[in-house]
Amino acid sequence: MSESSVLPKTDTATASAVRHDHPAPVLGALGLFTVLLGAALPLIDFFIVNVALPTIDHDLAAGPALLELVVAGYGLSYAVLLVLGGRLGDMAGRRRLFLLGMAAFGLTSLACGLAPNAWTLVGARVAQGAAAALMLPQVLATIQAATSGHRRARAMSLYGATAGLSMVAGQILGGVLVAAAPLSSVFGESAGWRSVFLVNVPVAAVGLILAARAVPETRSERPAPIDVPGTLLLAVSLVTLLAPLTEGRAAGWPLWTWVSLALFPFAAVAFYRVERNADRRGLVPLVPPSLLRLESLRRGLALVVPFSIGFGGFMFVIAVALQQGLRLGPAESGLSMAPMAVAFFAASLAGPRLVRRYGSRVVTAGGLIQAAGVVVLALTVWRDWSGLGLLGLMPGLAIAGFGQGLQLPVLFRIVLSDVPPERAGVGGGVMTTTQQAALALGVATLGSLFLALAPGSGMRDALIVTLLVQLAAVALTALLSLRLPRTVA
């Protein structure tokens, strides 16, 4: 008996209508560019403020604790709401949520750029992170739902390249904008840091126009309702971990930070149990444990965590070390990252061809190359700290950037390779939440380590110790990469 003969006639007719009246959406070149632009903006803005913090402090008299909140407020709301943003896109339509997120990102960026005081800036940054969480999950979900075969592999490689480049480019762009201060006639001395936010407004406007024309609408065929308990428990888990780690050092480790850290494991266990029970009852939880049974996703995420912790911590620490330790200006500090960005881009272009030939071993090779770059950078800092400049930093940063470019795009492909299209929003949300939380954790842990060591040991030795800790994270990534599926879909 054929499969069609056991299907009800109404189902057959519906299926036929879906096939002919609603052809599968296709993401063209302009649409891919547009969603990648949407992917770049949130990541750029996570790092763009690193080189602007001294001028924000000078202009708004923010102080260390509020400066930490300018960074952490964005990262926390972004990480907490990413999975929910993916679920909303599955339900209401990913193009619709992308447009809403892009518009909100432009408006909140405007609010950041016009903030009259530090607390207003912190509030605007929290709202900006929430807008980013609406927009970013739709990027991966749209790619998963509207591409296939080699086009999907190419799009995922470009997404990985965009993510890595955005994290480095954010620091470069921030330094250039702070130094250029193109709006000085309007805002005076504060123009530099304000411009790092205001530049998003015209970019978001262009993104809205392009998305309305070129991004196809996709949604899950069987959208699940919002998992309210799971959403709340995930938020509590991330906040109780990341808030004290990011604010603790600047605030002097008050009692609430220790209480919060003590609550974290209980919140995390409660979240897992609620999600597992919902999965067993046939419901669709916010983060289905059954999704984590996919070997490619589970093992890929295990590498994304140490990679992102090291990356996020390094970018924060190097900005502080160059500006406060070597007294480099914001432009010179930002442009020092250019060799890393160029090398990352070159590796990203070579990655797809290498993956076809060597599979996931490209990730292992990338980890070894990145480790060599970190070692070169640590030796350079140790030997010639007082005379260190752009040329001295170039070899270590370029080698490390090339290794990173071989890892991150391939990891993104591996993580989502077996996620079914109807769960594209959830899968993309899980991956981006993991990455964002790990980036924030890197800033909190490696940043706190560096800032705690610097007063007693000096900037040079504090930077070397931080680089050695990052080296341990790189080594862990390389070792874990040996467990990845050899073939990359």
Coordinates of C-alpha atoms in Angstrom, one line a residue:
M1 CA 0.0 0.0 0.0
S2 CA 1.4 3.4 -1.0
E3 CA 1.9 6.2 1.6
S4 CA -0.5 8.4 -0.3
S5 CA -3.3 5.9 0.0
V6 CA -3.3 5.9 3.8
L7 CA -3.3 9.7 4.1
P8 CA -6.7 11.4 4.5
K9 CA -7.8 13.2 1.4
T10 CA -7.8 16.5 3.2
D11 CA -4.2 16.1 4.2
T12 CA -3.2 15.2 0.6
A13 CA -5.0 18.2 -0.8
T14 CA -3.4 20.4 1.8
A15 CA 0.0 19.1 1.0
S16 CA -0.6 19.6 -2.7
A17 CA -1.7 23.2 -2.1
V18 CA 1.4 23.9 0.0
R19 CA 3.6 22.5 -2.7
H20 CA 2.1 24.5 -5.5
D21 CA 0.6 27.6 -3.9
H22 CA 3.4 28.2 -1.4
P23 CA 6.7 27.3 -3.0
A24 CA 9.7 26.9 -0.7
P25 CA 11.2 30.3 0.1
V26 CA 14.6 31.0 -1.4
L27 CA 17.2 33.4 0.1
G28 CA 18.9 35.2 -2.7
A29 CA 22.2 37.0 -2.7
L30 CA 20.7 40.4 -1.6
G31 CA 18.7 38.7 1.1
L32 CA 21.7 36.9 2.4
F33 CA 23.7 40.1 2.5
T34 CA 20.8 41.7 4.4
V35 CA 20.5 39.0 7.1
L36 CA 24.3 39.0 7.5
L37 CA 24.2 42.7 8.1
G38 CA 21.6 42.0 10.8
A39 CA 24.0 39.4 12.3
A40 CA 26.9 41.8 12.2
L41 CA 25.3 44.7 14.1
P42 CA 24.7 43.1 17.5
L43 CA 28.1 41.5 17.6
I44 CA 29.8 44.8 16.6
D45 CA 28.0 46.6 19.3
F46 CA 29.0 44.1 22.0
F47 CA 32.7 45.0 21.3
I48 CA 32.5 48.6 19.9
V49 CA 32.2 50.1 23.4
N50 CA 35.5 48.6 24.7
V51 CA 37.6 51.4 23.3
A52 CA 35.0 54.1 24.1
L53 CA 34.7 53.3 27.8
P54 CA 37.4 55.9 28.9
T55 CA 35.7 58.7 27.0
I56 CA 32.3 57.7 28.4
D57 CA 33.7 57.7 31.9
H58 CA 35.2 61.2 31.3
D59 CA 32.1 62.7 29.8
L60 CA 29.4 61.1 32.1
A61 CA 31.5 60.6 35.2
A62 CA 30.2 57.0 35.2
G63 CA 32.7 55.2 37.4
P64 CA 33.9 51.6 37.2
A65 CA 30.6 50.0 38.3
L66 CA 28.4 51.8 35.8
L67 CA 31.0 51.3 33.0
E68 CA 30.7 47.6 33.7
L69 CA 26.9 47.9 33.4
V70 CA 27.2 49.6 30.0
V71 CA 28.9 46.5 28.7
A72 CA 27.1 43.9 30.9
G73 CA 23.6 45.4 30.6
Y74 CA 23.7 44.8 26.8
G75 CA 25.2 41.4 27.1
L76 CA 22.8 40.2 29.7
S77 CA 19.5 41.2 28.0
Y78 CA 20.9 39.9 24.7
A79 CA 21.9 36.5 26.1
V80 CA 18.7 36.1 28.2
L81 CA 16.3 36.8 25.3
L82 CA 18.0 35.1 22.4
V83 CA 16.2 31.8 22.6
L84 CA 12.9 33.5 23.1
G85 CA 13.6 35.6 20.0
G86 CA 14.1 32.4 18.0
R87 CA 10.8 31.0 19.3
L88 CA 8.9 34.1 18.5
G89 CA 10.3 34.1 14.9
D90 CA 9.2 30.5 14.5
M91 CA 5.7 31.5 15.6
A92 CA 5.1 35.0 14.1
G93 CA 7.4 34.8 11.1
R94 CA 11.2 35.3 11.0
R95 CA 11.1 38.1 8.5
R96 CA 8.6 40.0 10.6
L97 CA 10.7 39.6 13.7
F98 CA 13.9 40.5 11.8
L99 CA 12.2 43.8 10.7
L100 CA 10.9 44.5 14.2
G101 CA 14.3 43.8 15.7
M102 CA 16.2 45.9 13.2
A103 CA 13.8 48.9 13.7
A104 CA 14.1 48.5 17.5
F105 CA 17.9 48.3 17.3
G106 CA 18.1 51.5 15.3
L107 CA 15.8 53.4 17.8
T108 CA 17.7 52.1 20.9
S109 CA 21.0 52.9 19.3
L110 CA 19.7 56.5 18.9
A111 CA 18.7 56.5 22.5
C112 CA 22.3 55.3 23.5
G113 CA 23.9 58.1 21.4
L114 CA 21.7 60.8 22.9
A115 CA 21.9 59.6 26.5
P116 CA 22.3 62.6 28.9
N117 CA 23.7 60.6 31.8
A118 CA 25.2 57.2 32.7
W119 CA 22.1 55.5 34.0
T120 CA 20.1 56.5 30.9
L121 CA 22.9 55.0 28.8
V122 CA 22.7 51.7 30.8
G123 CA 19.0 51.5 30.3
A124 CA 19.3 52.2 26.6
R125 CA 22.0 49.5 26.3
V126 CA 19.7 47.0 28.0
A127 CA 16.9 47.8 25.5
Q128 CA 19.5 47.6 22.7
G129 CA 20.4 44.1 23.8
A130 CA 16.8 43.1 23.8
A131 CA 16.3 44.4 20.2
A132 CA 19.4 42.5 19.1
A133 CA 17.9 39.3 20.6
L134 CA 14.8 39.7 18.5
M135 CA 16.9 40.2 15.3
L136 CA 19.8 37.8 15.5
P137 CA 18.1 34.4 15.8
Q138 CA 16.1 35.1 12.7
V139 CA 19.3 35.2 10.7
L140 CA 20.4 31.6 11.3
A141 CA 16.8 30.4 11.1
T142 CA 16.2 32.1 7.8
I143 CA 19.4 30.6 6.4
Q144 CA 18.4 27.1 7.6
A145 CA 14.8 27.4 6.2
A146 CA 15.5 29.2 2.9
T147 CA 18.7 27.5 1.6
S148 CA 19.9 23.9 1.1
G149 CA 22.8 21.9 -0.1
H150 CA 26.0 23.8 -1.1
R151 CA 24.1 27.2 -0.9
R152 CA 23.4 26.5 2.8
A153 CA 27.0 25.5 3.4
R154 CA 28.3 28.6 1.8
A155 CA 25.8 30.8 3.7
M156 CA 26.8 29.2 7.0
S157 CA 30.5 29.8 6.2
L158 CA 29.7 33.4 5.5
Y159 CA 27.7 33.7 8.7
G160 CA 30.7 32.3 10.7
A161 CA 33.0 34.7 8.9
T162 CA 30.7 37.6 9.6
A163 CA 30.4 36.7 13.3
G164 CA 34.2 36.6 13.8
L165 CA 34.9 39.7 11.7
S166 CA 32.2 41.6 13.5
M167 CA 33.7 41.0 16.9
V168 CA 37.1 42.3 15.7
A169 CA 35.7 45.0 13.5
G170 CA 33.6 46.4 16.4
Q171 CA 36.8 47.3 18.3
I172 CA 38.4 48.8 15.1
L173 CA 35.4 50.8 14.2
G174 CA 34.9 52.0 17.8
G175 CA 38.5 53.3 18.0
V176 CA 38.2 55.1 14.7
L177 CA 34.9 56.7 15.5
V178 CA 36.0 57.8 19.0
A179 CA 39.1 59.5 17.5
A180 CA 37.4 61.0 14.5
A181 CA 34.5 62.5 16.5
P182 CA 32.6 63.6 13.3
L183 CA 29.8 65.2 15.4
S184 CA 32.0 67.4 17.5
S185 CA 30.3 70.6 16.5
V186 CA 27.0 69.3 17.9
F187 CA 28.1 67.2 20.9
G188 CA 31.5 68.7 21.8
E189 CA 33.9 66.3 23.6
S190 CA 31.4 63.5 23.9
A191 CA 30.9 63.2 20.2
G192 CA 33.4 60.3 19.9
W193 CA 31.6 57.8 22.1
R194 CA 28.2 58.9 21.0
S195 CA 29.1 58.3 17.4
V196 CA 29.8 54.6 18.1
F197 CA 26.0 54.2 18.7
L198 CA 24.6 56.8 16.3
V199 CA 26.4 55.1 13.4
N200 CA 23.9 52.3 13.7
V201 CA 20.9 54.4 12.9
P202 CA 21.5 54.9 9.2
V203 CA 22.7 51.3 8.9
A204 CA 19.5 50.0 10.5
A205 CA 17.4 52.2 8.1
V206 CA 19.2 50.7 5.1
G207 CA 18.8 47.2 6.6
L208 CA 15.0 47.7 7.0
I209 CA 14.6 48.8 3.3
L210 CA 16.6 45.8 2.1
A211 CA 14.9 43.3 4.3
A212 CA 11.5 44.4 3.2
R213 CA 12.5 43.8 -0.4
A214 CA 14.8 40.8 -0.3
V215 CA 14.3 38.6 2.8
P216 CA 11.6 35.9 2.4
E217 CA 9.1 35.1 5.1
T218 CA 9.6 31.8 6.8
R219 CA 8.0 30.3 9.9
S220 CA 7.7 26.9 11.6
E221 CA 4.8 24.8 10.1
R222 CA 3.9 23.7 13.7
P223 CA 4.9 26.7 15.9
A224 CA 4.9 26.0 19.6
P225 CA 3.5 28.3 22.3
I226 CA 5.9 30.3 24.5
D227 CA 7.4 28.2 27.2
V228 CA 6.9 30.7 30.1
P229 CA 8.4 28.6 32.9
G230 CA 11.4 27.8 30.8
T231 CA 11.9 31.4 29.7
L232 CA 11.8 32.7 33.2
L233 CA 14.2 30.0 34.6
L234 CA 16.7 30.5 31.7
A235 CA 16.6 34.2 32.5
V236 CA 17.2 33.6 36.2
S237 CA 20.0 31.1 35.4
L238 CA 21.9 33.5 33.1
V239 CA 21.4 36.6 35.3
T240 CA 22.5 34.9 38.6
L241 CA 25.7 33.7 36.8
L242 CA 26.6 36.7 34.6
A243 CA 25.4 39.7 36.7
P244 CA 27.7 39.0 39.7
L245 CA 30.7 38.0 37.6
T246 CA 30.5 41.2 35.5
E247 CA 29.6 43.6 38.4
G248 CA 31.3 41.9 41.3
R249 CA 34.8 43.3 41.0
A250 CA 33.8 46.9 40.3
A251 CA 31.2 46.8 43.1
G252 CA 33.6 45.3 45.6
W253 CA 32.0 41.9 45.8
P254 CA 29.0 42.8 48.0
L255 CA 26.7 40.2 49.6
W256 CA 24.3 40.1 46.7
T257 CA 27.0 38.8 44.3
W258 CA 27.7 35.8 46.5
V259 CA 24.0 35.1 47.0
S260 CA 23.4 35.3 43.3
L261 CA 26.3 32.9 42.5
A262 CA 24.9 30.5 45.1
L263 CA 21.5 30.5 43.5
F264 CA 22.8 29.8 40.0
P265 CA 23.2 26.0 40.2
F266 CA 19.7 25.7 41.7
A267 CA 18.2 27.8 38.9
A268 CA 20.2 25.9 36.2
V269 CA 19.0 22.5 37.6
A270 CA 15.4 23.7 37.8
F271 CA 15.6 24.9 34.2
Y272 CA 16.9 21.6 33.0
R273 CA 14.2 19.6 34.9
V274 CA 11.4 21.8 33.7
E275 CA 12.5 21.5 30.1
R276 CA 13.1 17.7 30.4
N277 CA 9.6 17.2 31.8
A278 CA 8.0 19.3 29.1
D279 CA 9.9 17.3 26.4
R280 CA 8.7 14.0 27.9
R281 CA 5.1 15.1 27.9
G282 CA 5.3 15.8 24.2
L283 CA 5.3 19.6 24.6
V284 CA 7.9 21.9 22.9
P285 CA 10.1 23.5 25.6
L286 CA 12.2 26.6 25.1
V287 CA 15.4 24.5 24.8
P288 CA 14.3 20.9 24.0
P289 CA 16.7 18.4 25.7
S290 CA 16.0 16.1 22.7
L291 CA 17.7 18.7 20.5
L292 CA 20.8 18.4 22.6
R293 CA 20.9 14.7 21.8
L294 CA 22.1 15.7 18.3
E295 CA 25.7 14.7 18.3
S296 CA 26.8 17.5 16.0
L297 CA 25.0 20.2 18.0
R298 CA 26.2 18.9 21.4
R299 CA 29.8 18.5 20.5
G300 CA 29.9 21.7 18.5
L301 CA 28.6 23.7 21.4
A302 CA 31.2 22.2 23.7
L303 CA 33.8 23.9 21.5
V304 CA 31.9 27.2 21.1
V305 CA 32.0 27.8 24.9
P306 CA 35.8 27.8 25.5
F307 CA 36.4 29.5 22.1
S308 CA 34.0 32.4 22.9
I309 CA 35.2 32.7 26.5
G310 CA 38.8 33.2 25.3
F311 CA 37.8 35.5 22.5
G312 CA 35.5 37.7 24.5
G313 CA 38.0 38.1 27.4
F314 CA 40.9 38.8 25.1
M315 CA 39.2 41.5 23.1
F316 CA 38.2 43.3 26.4
V317 CA 41.6 42.9 28.0
I318 CA 43.7 44.0 24.9
A319 CA 41.6 47.2 24.6
V320 CA 42.3 48.1 28.3
A321 CA 46.0 47.1 28.1
L322 CA 46.7 49.1 25.0
Q323 CA 44.9 52.3 26.1
Q324 CA 45.7 52.3 29.8
G325 CA 49.0 50.4 29.8
L326 CA 50.7 51.6 26.7
R327 CA 48.7 54.9 26.5
L328 CA 47.7 54.3 22.9
G329 CA 44.9 56.5 21.5
P330 CA 41.5 54.9 20.7
A331 CA 42.2 54.9 17.0
E332 CA 45.6 53.3 17.3
S333 CA 44.2 50.8 19.8
G334 CA 41.4 49.8 17.6
L335 CA 43.5 49.6 14.4
S336 CA 45.9 47.3 16.1
M337 CA 43.2 44.6 15.7
A338 CA 43.3 45.0 11.9
P339 CA 45.8 42.2 11.3
M340 CA 43.6 39.8 13.2
A341 CA 40.6 40.9 11.1
V342 CA 42.4 40.5 7.8
A343 CA 43.8 37.1 8.7
F344 CA 40.4 35.9 10.0
F345 CA 38.8 36.9 6.7
A346 CA 41.4 35.2 4.6
A347 CA 41.0 32.0 6.7
S348 CA 37.2 32.2 6.4
L349 CA 37.5 32.3 2.6
A350 CA 39.8 29.3 2.5
G351 CA 37.8 27.4 5.1
P352 CA 35.1 25.9 2.8
R353 CA 37.6 24.4 0.4
L354 CA 39.7 23.0 3.2
V355 CA 36.6 21.5 4.9
R356 CA 35.6 19.6 1.8
R357 CA 39.0 18.0 1.8
Y358 CA 39.9 17.6 5.5
G359 CA 36.5 17.8 7.2
S360 CA 36.4 18.8 10.9
R361 CA 40.2 18.5 11.2
V362 CA 40.3 22.0 9.9
V363 CA 39.0 23.1 13.4
T364 CA 41.9 21.2 15.1
A365 CA 44.4 22.8 12.8
G366 CA 42.8 26.2 13.5
G367 CA 43.2 25.6 17.2
L368 CA 46.9 24.8 16.9
I369 CA 47.5 27.9 14.8
Q370 CA 45.6 30.1 17.2
A371 CA 47.6 28.7 20.1
A372 CA 50.8 29.5 18.2
G373 CA 49.6 33.1 17.7
V374 CA 48.8 33.5 21.4
V375 CA 52.3 32.2 22.4
V376 CA 53.9 34.6 19.9
L377 CA 51.8 37.5 21.3
A378 CA 52.7 36.6 25.0
L379 CA 56.4 36.4 24.1
T380 CA 56.2 39.8 22.3
V381 CA 54.6 41.4 25.3
W382 CA 57.2 39.9 27.7
R383 CA 60.2 40.9 25.6
D384 CA 59.3 44.5 24.5
W385 CA 56.3 45.8 26.5
S386 CA 57.5 49.4 26.8
G387 CA 58.2 49.8 23.1
L388 CA 55.3 47.7 21.9
G389 CA 53.3 49.2 19.0
L390 CA 51.3 48.1 16.0
L391 CA 54.2 46.4 14.2
G392 CA 55.1 44.4 17.2
L393 CA 51.6 43.2 17.8
M394 CA 51.0 42.3 14.1
P395 CA 52.6 38.8 13.9
G396 CA 50.9 37.3 17.0
L397 CA 47.5 38.9 16.2
A398 CA 47.6 37.8 12.5
I399 CA 48.5 34.2 13.4
A400 CA 45.9 34.0 16.1
G401 CA 43.3 35.6 13.8
F402 CA 44.0 33.1 11.0
G403 CA 43.5 30.2 13.4
Q404 CA 40.2 31.6 14.7
G405 CA 39.0 32.0 11.1
L406 CA 39.5 28.3 10.5
Q407 CA 37.5 27.4 13.6
L408 CA 34.5 29.6 14.0
P409 CA 32.7 29.4 10.6
V410 CA 33.2 25.6 10.6
L411 CA 31.9 25.3 14.2
F412 CA 28.7 27.1 13.3
R413 CA 28.1 24.8 10.3
I414 CA 28.7 21.7 12.5
V415 CA 26.4 22.9 15.3
L416 CA 23.4 23.4 13.0
S417 CA 24.1 20.8 10.4
D418 CA 21.5 18.3 11.7
V419 CA 18.9 20.6 13.1
P420 CA 15.6 20.1 11.2
P421 CA 14.3 23.2 9.4
E422 CA 11.1 23.4 11.6
R423 CA 13.4 23.8 14.6
A424 CA 15.8 26.3 12.9
G425 CA 14.7 29.2 15.2
V426 CA 15.3 27.1 18.4
G427 CA 18.6 25.7 17.2
G428 CA 19.9 29.1 16.1
G429 CA 18.7 30.6 19.4
V430 CA 20.5 27.9 21.4
M431 CA 23.7 28.4 19.6
T432 CA 23.7 32.2 19.7
T433 CA 22.7 32.2 23.4
T434 CA 25.6 29.9 24.1
Q435 CA 28.0 32.0 22.2
Q436 CA 26.8 35.3 23.7
A437 CA 26.8 34.0 27.3
A438 CA 30.3 32.6 26.8
L439 CA 31.5 36.0 25.4
A440 CA 30.1 37.8 28.4
L441 CA 31.6 35.2 30.7
G442 CA 34.9 35.7 29.1
V443 CA 34.8 39.5 29.6
A444 CA 33.7 38.8 33.2
T445 CA 36.3 36.2 34.1
L446 CA 39.4 37.1 32.1
G447 CA 38.6 40.8 32.4
S448 CA 38.3 40.6 36.2
L449 CA 41.5 38.5 36.4
F450 CA 43.4 41.1 34.4
L451 CA 42.0 44.1 36.3
A452 CA 42.7 42.3 39.6
L453 CA 46.4 41.6 38.7
A454 CA 47.2 44.9 37.0
P455 CA 47.6 47.1 40.2
G456 CA 50.0 44.8 41.9
S457 CA 51.8 43.0 39.0
G458 CA 51.7 45.7 36.4
M459 CA 49.9 45.7 33.0
R460 CA 52.6 43.6 31.3
D461 CA 52.5 40.7 33.6
A462 CA 48.7 40.9 34.0
L463 CA 48.3 40.7 30.2
I464 CA 50.8 37.7 30.0
V465 CA 48.9 35.8 32.7
T466 CA 45.6 36.5 30.9
L467 CA 47.1 35.3 27.6
L468 CA 48.2 32.1 29.2
V469 CA 44.7 31.4 30.6
Q470 CA 43.4 32.1 27.1
L471 CA 45.9 29.6 25.8
A472 CA 44.5 26.9 28.1
A473 CA 41.0 27.6 26.6
V474 CA 42.5 27.3 23.1
A475 CA 44.2 24.0 24.0
L476 CA 40.8 22.7 25.3
T477 CA 39.1 23.7 22.1
A478 CA 41.7 21.9 20.0
L479 CA 41.4 18.7 22.1
L480 CA 37.6 18.7 22.0
S481 CA 37.7 19.2 18.2
L482 CA 39.1 15.6 17.9
R483 CA 35.6 14.4 19.0
L484 CA 33.8 16.2 16.2
P485 CA 32.1 14.3 13.4
R486 CA 34.8 14.0 10.8
T487 CA 32.5 14.9 7.9
V488 CA 31.0 18.4 7.9
A489 CA 27.6 18.6 6.2

